[in-house]
Amino acid sequence: MFIIIRRIMSGADGNAAKALKLVQERIETACQSRIPALSHIQPRLVAVSKTKPVSVIQEVYNSGQRHFGENYVQELLDKGSDTDILSHCPDIRWHFIGHLQRNKVSKVLAVPNLYMVETVDSLRLADSLHQTWGRQKKQEKLRVMVQVNTSDEQSKHGCKPSEIGTLTRHIIDKCTNLQFMGLMTIGAFDHDLSKGSNPDFQRLIQCKEDVCKELELPLETVELSMGMSNDFEHAISLGSSNVRVGSTIFGVRFEPKKHSKMLAKQNQKIAASEEGKNDSTVNSNQSSAKAHSNNTDIKDAAENMNNLKIKS
């Protein structure tokens, strides 16, 4: 098991470049299946490299990939500032695709070659990005997307569909250091495509149409970031212009924190099971003792009745 984990973490099998080529071919096939009205969209592939080492990122970069995505602030900062990345991957373009807290904005915006923040979900976060980017006096605006919680799940981040217009207008009118690029969603992970189109994707498409109408924005200027390893082809067929693909390129991730949590849960279940067995044993013993006591009382009562009969 530890050998397998080590290979996953190190990327020693060298298959990432081959997997990238297959993903690129699948993207091309998906593009050909779209309706003519979507044929002008050239989907951007973001290779999600979280938990993967720099060596594997370099391997994929050397195969022609330029856009990479990270979910965690510190991991993005470490990789983006890595000397090997800076010297051997000069054209790399980083996307931050995880939940961003305002107190971590400075760290994210300090990452060399930061290309886009895809997870703006509030006015306050937009203001913080605008102010921090302005202090850095960059020549280009910071590209941002508005993250939308299309599945209405409490576990998911993102603004409500009803809030998109207000947030987008605020970015365009008030946050002049930011460039509004489009809308992004994660959506539910367990949708079965055999039952029809992903409702989260359909909802994001409707959100795009609504905000473009409300703010009088040309439809072709607003991107859609939707689709991951399990459904990026479906997303492209519906008009996605930005797909985030991780495990299909880099292989299964081993995340120590999640693994530790999983082990802790398993240990809790085992402990609870053992406790349940002990409780059952105690209850069984108590029931047996109670039954024995009841039987004894019945025998004593019977003997007393017989004694009374003999005496009478």
mmCIF file of C-alpha atoms in Angstrom:
data_model
loop_
_atom_site.group_PDB
_atom_site.id
_atom_site.type_symbol
_atom_site.label_atom_id
_atom_site.label_comp_id
_atom_site.label_asym_id
_atom_site.label_seq_id
_atom_site.Cartn_x
_atom_site.Cartn_y
_atom_site.Cartn_z
ATOM 1 C CA MET A 1 0.000 0.000 0.000
ATOM 2 C CA PHE A 2 2.763 2.445 0.935
ATOM 3 C CA ILE A 3 4.596 1.721 -2.323
ATOM 4 C CA ILE A 4 1.428 2.572 -4.283
ATOM 5 C CA ILE A 5 0.927 5.791 -2.323
ATOM 6 C CA ARG A 6 4.536 6.792 -2.862
ATOM 7 C CA ARG A 7 4.204 6.270 -6.614
ATOM 8 C CA ILE A 8 1.005 8.323 -6.703
ATOM 9 C CA MET A 9 2.615 11.150 -4.748
ATOM 10 C CA SER A 10 5.812 11.198 -6.788
ATOM 11 C CA GLY A 11 4.284 10.650 -10.200
ATOM 12 C CA ALA A 12 7.066 8.164 -10.857
ATOM 13 C CA ASP A 13 5.094 6.168 -13.392
ATOM 14 C CA GLY A 14 5.444 8.978 -15.974
ATOM 15 C CA ASN A 15 1.957 8.524 -17.431
ATOM 16 C CA ALA A 16 0.723 12.093 -16.921
ATOM 17 C CA ALA A 17 1.921 13.251 -20.352
ATOM 18 C CA LYS A 18 0.178 10.329 -22.056
ATOM 19 C CA ALA A 19 -2.996 10.974 -20.089
ATOM 20 C CA LEU A 20 -2.873 14.655 -21.059
ATOM 21 C CA LYS A 21 -2.787 13.734 -24.745
ATOM 22 C CA LEU A 22 -5.821 11.478 -24.331
ATOM 23 C CA VAL A 23 -7.738 14.252 -22.557
ATOM 24 C CA GLN A 24 -6.866 16.692 -25.344
ATOM 25 C CA GLU A 25 -8.172 14.203 -27.896
ATOM 26 C CA ARG A 26 -11.393 13.750 -25.929
ATOM 27 C CA ILE A 27 -11.842 17.524 -25.777
ATOM 28 C CA GLU A 28 -11.429 17.753 -29.540
ATOM 29 C CA THR A 29 -14.022 15.002 -30.073
ATOM 30 C CA ALA A 30 -16.443 16.719 -27.684
ATOM 31 C CA CYS A 31 -16.039 19.986 -29.598
ATOM 32 C CA GLN A 32 -17.023 18.272 -32.824
ATOM 33 C CA SER A 33 -20.272 17.035 -31.264
ATOM 34 C CA ARG A 34 -21.499 20.531 -30.298
ATOM 35 C CA ILE A 35 -24.273 22.395 -32.027
ATOM 36 C CA PRO A 36 -23.082 24.973 -34.639
ATOM 37 C CA ALA A 37 -23.938 27.907 -32.356
ATOM 38 C CA LEU A 38 -21.200 26.777 -29.933
ATOM 39 C CA SER A 39 -18.547 25.988 -32.530
ATOM 40 C CA HIS A 40 -16.698 29.279 -31.941
ATOM 41 C CA ILE A 41 -15.816 28.342 -28.335
ATOM 42 C CA GLN A 42 -12.302 26.997 -27.817
ATOM 43 C CA PRO A 43 -12.357 25.251 -24.423
ATOM 44 C CA ARG A 44 -9.478 26.014 -22.095
ATOM 45 C CA LEU A 45 -8.080 22.988 -20.276
ATOM 46 C CA VAL A 46 -7.000 23.661 -16.693
ATOM 47 C CA ALA A 47 -4.905 20.795 -15.341
ATOM 48 C CA VAL A 48 -5.722 20.549 -11.641
ATOM 49 C CA SER A 49 -2.457 19.588 -9.988
ATOM 50 C CA LYS A 50 -3.351 19.701 -6.288
ATOM 51 C CA THR A 51 -1.257 17.355 -4.117
ATOM 52 C CA LYS A 52 0.967 16.598 -7.118
ATOM 53 C CA PRO A 53 4.727 17.301 -7.046
ATOM 54 C CA VAL A 54 6.551 19.855 -9.136
ATOM 55 C CA SER A 55 8.218 17.127 -11.208
ATOM 56 C CA VAL A 56 4.866 15.939 -12.579
ATOM 57 C CA ILE A 57 3.727 19.498 -13.281
ATOM 58 C CA GLN A 58 6.927 19.984 -15.297
ATOM 59 C CA GLU A 59 6.235 16.765 -17.193
ATOM 60 C CA VAL A 60 2.778 17.971 -18.198
ATOM 61 C CA TYR A 61 4.065 21.475 -18.959
ATOM 62 C CA ASN A 62 6.728 20.030 -21.244
ATOM 63 C CA SER A 63 3.933 18.255 -23.128
ATOM 64 C CA GLY A 64 2.383 21.604 -24.027
ATOM 65 C CA GLN A 65 -0.007 22.266 -21.139
ATOM 66 C CA ARG A 66 0.073 25.843 -19.808
ATOM 67 C CA HIS A 67 -2.956 26.341 -17.537
ATOM 68 C CA PHE A 68 -2.803 24.700 -14.107
ATOM 69 C CA GLY A 69 -5.244 24.903 -11.204
ATOM 70 C CA GLU A 70 -4.791 24.683 -7.456
ATOM 71 C CA ASN A 71 -7.375 24.498 -4.658
ATOM 72 C CA TYR A 72 -5.249 25.384 -1.642
ATOM 73 C CA VAL A 73 -3.649 28.773 -1.045
ATOM 74 C CA GLN A 74 -0.372 27.597 0.487
ATOM 75 C CA GLU A 75 0.108 24.861 -2.087
ATOM 76 C CA LEU A 76 -0.408 27.355 -4.914
ATOM 77 C CA LEU A 77 2.063 29.773 -3.321
ATOM 78 C CA ASP A 78 4.674 27.038 -2.804
ATOM 79 C CA LYS A 79 4.414 25.666 -6.336
ATOM 80 C CA GLY A 80 4.126 29.046 -8.028
ATOM 81 C CA SER A 81 7.256 30.257 -6.218
ATOM 82 C CA ASP A 82 9.229 27.040 -6.737
ATOM 83 C CA THR A 83 12.587 27.714 -8.388
ATOM 84 C CA ASP A 84 12.221 24.804 -10.818
ATOM 85 C CA ILE A 85 8.779 26.030 -11.909
ATOM 86 C CA LEU A 86 10.040 29.594 -12.327
ATOM 87 C CA SER A 87 13.070 28.550 -14.369
ATOM 88 C CA HIS A 88 11.643 25.662 -16.430
ATOM 89 C CA CYS A 89 7.977 26.711 -16.797
ATOM 90 C CA PRO A 90 8.141 30.445 -17.597
ATOM 91 C CA ASP A 91 4.782 30.522 -19.422
ATOM 92 C CA ILE A 92 2.778 28.649 -16.787
ATOM 93 C CA ARG A 93 -0.607 30.184 -15.962
ATOM 94 C CA TRP A 94 -2.036 29.508 -12.529
ATOM 95 C CA HIS A 95 -5.755 29.381 -11.750
ATOM 96 C CA PHE A 96 -6.953 29.501 -8.157
ATOM 97 C CA ILE A 97 -10.069 27.302 -8.011
ATOM 98 C CA GLY A 98 -10.597 26.777 -4.280
ATOM 99 C CA HIS A 99 -12.538 28.706 -1.671
ATOM 100 C CA LEU A 100 -10.739 31.967 -0.944
ATOM 101 C CA GLN A 101 -10.935 33.799 2.370
ATOM 102 C CA ARG A 102 -10.231 37.514 2.421
ATOM 103 C CA ASN A 103 -7.340 37.110 4.847
ATOM 104 C CA LYS A 104 -5.578 34.898 2.274
ATOM 105 C CA VAL A 105 -6.002 37.232 -0.713
ATOM 106 C CA SER A 106 -2.513 38.761 -0.383
ATOM 107 C CA LYS A 107 -0.915 35.312 -0.514
ATOM 108 C CA VAL A 108 -2.792 34.276 -3.640
ATOM 109 C CA LEU A 109 -2.096 37.536 -5.468
ATOM 110 C CA ALA A 110 1.607 37.220 -4.641
ATOM 111 C CA VAL A 111 1.869 34.032 -6.736
ATOM 112 C CA PRO A 112 4.043 34.536 -9.834
ATOM 113 C CA ASN A 113 2.185 33.949 -13.122
ATOM 114 C CA LEU A 114 -1.255 34.038 -11.503
ATOM 115 C CA TYR A 115 -3.718 34.005 -14.399
ATOM 116 C CA MET A 116 -7.181 33.854 -12.858
ATOM 117 C CA VAL A 117 -9.176 33.566 -9.635
ATOM 118 C CA GLU A 118 -12.267 31.520 -10.452
ATOM 119 C CA THR A 119 -14.020 31.611 -7.101
ATOM 120 C CA VAL A 120 -15.242 35.126 -6.344
ATOM 121 C CA ASP A 121 -18.481 34.699 -4.409
ATOM 122 C CA SER A 122 -19.070 37.956 -2.521
ATOM 123 C CA LEU A 123 -18.814 41.736 -2.801
ATOM 124 C CA ARG A 124 -16.314 41.876 0.054
ATOM 125 C CA LEU A 125 -14.007 39.338 -1.599
ATOM 126 C CA ALA A 126 -14.215 41.232 -4.891
ATOM 127 C CA ASP A 127 -13.303 44.472 -3.084
ATOM 128 C CA SER A 128 -10.358 42.804 -1.358
ATOM 129 C CA LEU A 129 -9.018 41.404 -4.638
ATOM 130 C CA HIS A 130 -9.461 44.795 -6.317
ATOM 131 C CA GLN A 131 -7.665 46.715 -3.572
ATOM 132 C CA THR A 132 -4.801 44.232 -3.168
ATOM 133 C CA TRP A 133 -4.196 43.906 -6.905
ATOM 134 C CA GLY A 134 -4.225 47.696 -7.198
ATOM 135 C CA ARG A 135 -1.525 48.038 -4.554
ATOM 136 C CA GLN A 136 0.706 45.742 -6.607
ATOM 137 C CA LYS A 137 0.404 48.131 -9.561
ATOM 138 C CA LYS A 138 0.138 45.385 -12.158
ATOM 139 C CA GLN A 139 -0.120 46.357 -15.803
ATOM 140 C CA GLU A 140 -2.904 43.853 -16.510
ATOM 141 C CA LYS A 141 -6.209 43.512 -14.722
ATOM 142 C CA LEU A 142 -6.748 40.403 -12.604
ATOM 143 C CA ARG A 143 -9.054 37.961 -14.363
ATOM 144 C CA VAL A 144 -11.864 36.706 -12.131
ATOM 145 C CA MET A 145 -14.932 34.519 -12.368
ATOM 146 C CA VAL A 146 -18.039 34.593 -10.228
ATOM 147 C CA GLN A 147 -18.621 31.256 -8.522
ATOM 148 C CA VAL A 148 -22.256 30.174 -8.424
ATOM 149 C CA ASN A 149 -23.761 27.561 -6.119
ATOM 150 C CA THR A 150 -26.031 25.977 -8.736
ATOM 151 C CA SER A 151 -26.865 22.908 -6.661
ATOM 152 C CA ASP A 152 -28.002 24.848 -3.553
ATOM 153 C CA GLU A 153 -25.870 22.568 -1.381
ATOM 154 C CA GLN A 154 -24.781 24.022 1.953
ATOM 155 C CA SER A 155 -21.434 22.245 1.594
ATOM 156 C CA LYS A 156 -20.684 24.149 -1.616
ATOM 157 C CA HIS A 157 -19.373 27.692 -1.849
ATOM 158 C CA GLY A 158 -20.588 30.262 -4.341
ATOM 159 C CA CYS A 159 -23.172 32.994 -4.521
ATOM 160 C CA LYS A 160 -26.849 32.314 -5.113
ATOM 161 C CA PRO A 161 -28.073 32.597 -8.711
ATOM 162 C CA SER A 162 -30.196 35.581 -7.615
ATOM 163 C CA GLU A 163 -27.023 37.415 -6.487
ATOM 164 C CA ILE A 164 -25.050 37.085 -9.739
ATOM 165 C CA GLY A 165 -26.287 40.326 -11.299
ATOM 166 C CA THR A 166 -25.407 42.469 -8.278
ATOM 167 C CA LEU A 167 -21.974 40.889 -7.826
ATOM 168 C CA THR A 168 -21.094 41.048 -11.523
ATOM 169 C CA ARG A 169 -22.210 44.669 -11.830
ATOM 170 C CA HIS A 170 -20.114 45.518 -8.756
ATOM 171 C CA ILE A 171 -17.017 43.898 -10.282
ATOM 172 C CA ILE A 172 -17.476 45.676 -13.608
ATOM 173 C CA ASP A 173 -18.383 49.105 -12.225
ATOM 174 C CA LYS A 174 -16.534 49.330 -8.898
ATOM 175 C CA CYS A 175 -13.573 46.941 -9.149
ATOM 176 C CA THR A 176 -11.621 48.492 -11.997
ATOM 177 C CA ASN A 177 -8.535 46.394 -11.273
ATOM 178 C CA LEU A 178 -10.503 43.222 -12.033
ATOM 179 C CA GLN A 179 -11.616 41.798 -15.355
ATOM 180 C CA PHE A 180 -14.880 39.862 -15.217
ATOM 181 C CA MET A 181 -14.418 36.697 -17.288
ATOM 182 C CA GLY A 182 -17.520 34.636 -16.606
ATOM 183 C CA LEU A 183 -19.307 32.227 -14.290
ATOM 184 C CA MET A 184 -18.022 29.097 -12.588
ATOM 185 C CA THR A 185 -19.744 26.194 -10.843
ATOM 186 C CA ILE A 186 -18.732 22.940 -9.229
ATOM 187 C CA GLY A 187 -22.182 21.393 -9.099
ATOM 188 C CA ALA A 188 -23.223 18.061 -7.636
ATOM 189 C CA PHE A 189 -20.612 15.302 -7.935
ATOM 190 C CA ASP A 190 -22.976 12.370 -8.280
ATOM 191 C CA HIS A 191 -25.108 13.263 -11.306
ATOM 192 C CA ASP A 192 -25.847 10.265 -13.519
ATOM 193 C CA LEU A 193 -25.512 11.403 -17.137
ATOM 194 C CA SER A 194 -27.543 8.404 -18.294
ATOM 195 C CA LYS A 195 -30.552 10.173 -16.757
ATOM 196 C CA GLY A 196 -30.064 13.318 -18.816
ATOM 197 C CA SER A 197 -28.132 16.571 -18.918
ATOM 198 C CA ASN A 198 -26.499 17.846 -15.732
ATOM 199 C CA PRO A 199 -29.015 20.273 -14.151
ATOM 200 C CA ASP A 200 -26.205 22.336 -12.608
ATOM 201 C CA PHE A 201 -24.710 22.985 -16.032
ATOM 202 C CA GLN A 202 -28.114 23.885 -17.419
ATOM 203 C CA ARG A 203 -28.678 26.249 -14.542
ATOM 204 C CA LEU A 204 -25.320 27.977 -15.074
ATOM 205 C CA ILE A 205 -26.144 28.418 -18.758
ATOM 206 C CA GLN A 206 -29.418 30.071 -17.752
ATOM 207 C CA CYS A 207 -27.568 32.249 -15.239
ATOM 208 C CA LYS A 208 -25.262 33.415 -18.023
ATOM 209 C CA GLU A 209 -28.203 34.320 -20.247
ATOM 210 C CA ASP A 210 -29.905 36.155 -17.383
ATOM 211 C CA VAL A 211 -26.887 38.219 -16.323
ATOM 212 C CA CYS A 212 -26.038 39.094 -19.927
ATOM 213 C CA LYS A 213 -29.580 40.323 -20.444
ATOM 214 C CA GLU A 214 -29.646 42.229 -17.145
ATOM 215 C CA LEU A 215 -26.289 43.950 -17.665
ATOM 216 C CA GLU A 216 -26.461 44.108 -21.458
ATOM 217 C CA LEU A 217 -23.332 42.024 -21.940
ATOM 218 C CA PRO A 218 -22.643 40.179 -25.228
ATOM 219 C CA LEU A 219 -23.118 36.447 -24.651
ATOM 220 C CA GLU A 220 -19.850 35.599 -26.371
ATOM 221 C CA THR A 221 -17.864 37.691 -23.871
ATOM 222 C CA VAL A 222 -18.967 35.692 -20.816
ATOM 223 C CA GLU A 223 -17.237 32.364 -20.213
ATOM 224 C CA LEU A 224 -18.552 29.278 -18.462
ATOM 225 C CA SER A 225 -16.212 27.296 -16.226
ATOM 226 C CA MET A 226 -17.896 23.946 -15.685
ATOM 227 C CA GLY A 227 -16.897 20.326 -16.056
ATOM 228 C CA MET A 228 -14.304 18.173 -14.291
ATOM 229 C CA SER A 229 -12.727 14.759 -14.793
ATOM 230 C CA ASN A 230 -15.994 12.822 -14.734
ATOM 231 C CA ASP A 231 -18.063 15.121 -16.957
ATOM 232 C CA PHE A 232 -15.861 17.565 -18.910
ATOM 233 C CA GLU A 233 -16.970 16.213 -22.285
ATOM 234 C CA HIS A 234 -20.617 16.716 -21.393
ATOM 235 C CA ALA A 235 -19.835 20.243 -20.179
ATOM 236 C CA ILE A 236 -18.075 21.081 -23.455
ATOM 237 C CA SER A 237 -21.029 19.804 -25.451
ATOM 238 C CA LEU A 238 -23.185 22.353 -23.585
ATOM 239 C CA GLY A 239 -20.831 25.276 -24.152
ATOM 240 C CA SER A 240 -18.223 25.209 -21.394
ATOM 241 C CA SER A 241 -15.175 27.308 -22.230
ATOM 242 C CA ASN A 242 -13.086 26.253 -19.214
ATOM 243 C CA VAL A 243 -12.830 22.678 -17.903
ATOM 244 C CA ARG A 244 -10.924 21.679 -14.773
ATOM 245 C CA VAL A 245 -9.449 18.190 -15.096
ATOM 246 C CA GLY A 246 -7.288 16.628 -12.396
ATOM 247 C CA SER A 247 -7.311 12.902 -11.668
ATOM 248 C CA THR A 248 -7.856 11.928 -15.311
ATOM 249 C CA ILE A 249 -4.490 13.522 -16.086
ATOM 250 C CA PHE A 250 -2.508 13.081 -12.884
ATOM 251 C CA GLY A 251 -4.033 9.923 -11.458
ATOM 252 C CA VAL A 252 -5.753 9.311 -8.144
ATOM 253 C CA ARG A 253 -4.878 11.837 -5.464
ATOM 254 C CA PHE A 254 -3.677 10.891 -2.009
ATOM 255 C CA GLU A 255 -4.517 13.693 0.386
ATOM 256 C CA PRO A 256 -3.004 13.072 3.859
ATOM 257 C CA LYS A 257 -5.562 15.233 5.703
ATOM 258 C CA LYS A 258 -8.532 13.485 4.122
ATOM 259 C CA HIS A 259 -6.852 10.105 4.605
ATOM 260 C CA SER A 260 -6.323 10.860 8.299
ATOM 261 C CA LYS A 261 -9.959 11.925 8.669
ATOM 262 C CA MET A 262 -11.078 8.749 6.911
ATOM 263 C CA LEU A 263 -8.975 6.602 9.241
ATOM 264 C CA ALA A 264 -10.310 8.498 12.265
ATOM 265 C CA LYS A 265 -13.894 7.851 11.126
ATOM 266 C CA GLN A 266 -13.134 4.170 10.586
ATOM 267 C CA ASN A 267 -11.592 3.940 14.067
ATOM 268 C CA GLN A 268 -14.654 5.639 15.542
ATOM 269 C CA LYS A 269 -16.925 3.130 13.807
ATOM 270 C CA ILE A 270 -14.812 0.228 15.087
ATOM 271 C CA ALA A 271 -14.833 1.657 18.612
ATOM 272 C CA ALA A 272 -18.596 2.196 18.453
ATOM 273 C CA SER A 273 -19.067 -1.343 17.175
ATOM 274 C CA GLU A 274 -16.947 -2.787 19.977
ATOM 275 C CA GLU A 275 -18.800 -0.642 22.507
ATOM 276 C CA GLY A 276 -22.074 -1.903 21.075
ATOM 277 C CA LYS A 277 -20.897 -5.484 21.441
ATOM 278 C CA ASN A 278 -19.876 -4.828 25.040
ATOM 279 C CA ASP A 279 -23.225 -3.207 25.770
ATOM 280 C CA SER A 280 -24.992 -6.179 24.227
ATOM 281 C CA THR A 281 -22.954 -8.557 26.364
ATOM 282 C CA VAL A 282 -23.709 -6.552 29.521
ATOM 283 C CA ASN A 283 -27.390 -6.349 28.656
ATOM 284 C CA SER A 284 -27.455 -10.062 27.908
ATOM 285 C CA ASN A 285 -25.799 -10.850 31.227
ATOM 286 C CA GLN A 286 -28.182 -8.511 33.032
ATOM 287 C CA SER A 287 -31.159 -10.146 31.304
ATOM 288 C CA SER A 288 -29.895 -13.604 32.261
ATOM 289 C CA ALA A 289 -29.379 -12.547 35.856
ATOM 290 C CA LYS A 290 -32.837 -10.986 35.955
ATOM 291 C CA ALA A 291 -34.393 -14.105 34.444
ATOM 292 C CA HIS A 292 -32.556 -16.278 36.955
ATOM 293 C CA SER A 293 -33.789 -14.036 39.763
ATOM 294 C CA ASN A 294 -37.362 -14.219 38.480
ATOM 295 C CA ASN A 295 -37.170 -18.016 38.229
ATOM 296 C CA THR A 296 -35.879 -18.181 41.800
ATOM 297 C CA ASP A 297 -38.729 -15.966 43.020
ATOM 298 C CA ILE A 298 -41.261 -18.171 41.243
ATOM 299 C CA LYS A 299 -39.775 -21.329 42.801
ATOM 300 C CA ASP A 300 -39.798 -19.733 46.256
ATOM 301 C CA ALA A 301 -43.420 -18.695 45.812
ATOM 302 C CA ALA A 302 -44.376 -22.221 44.726
ATOM 303 C CA GLU A 303 -42.630 -23.749 47.734
ATOM 304 C CA ASN A 304 -44.451 -21.334 50.052
ATOM 305 C CA MET A 305 -47.785 -22.334 48.529
ATOM 306 C CA ASN A 306 -46.997 -26.003 49.048
ATOM 307 C CA ASN A 307 -45.993 -25.338 52.640
ATOM 308 C CA LEU A 308 -49.284 -23.558 53.224
ATOM 309 C CA LYS A 309 -51.197 -26.455 51.728
ATOM 310 C CA ILE A 310 -49.339 -28.939 53.920
ATOM 311 C CA LYS A 311 -49.992 -26.897 57.026
ATOM 312 C CA SER A 312 -53.678 -26.497 56.200
#
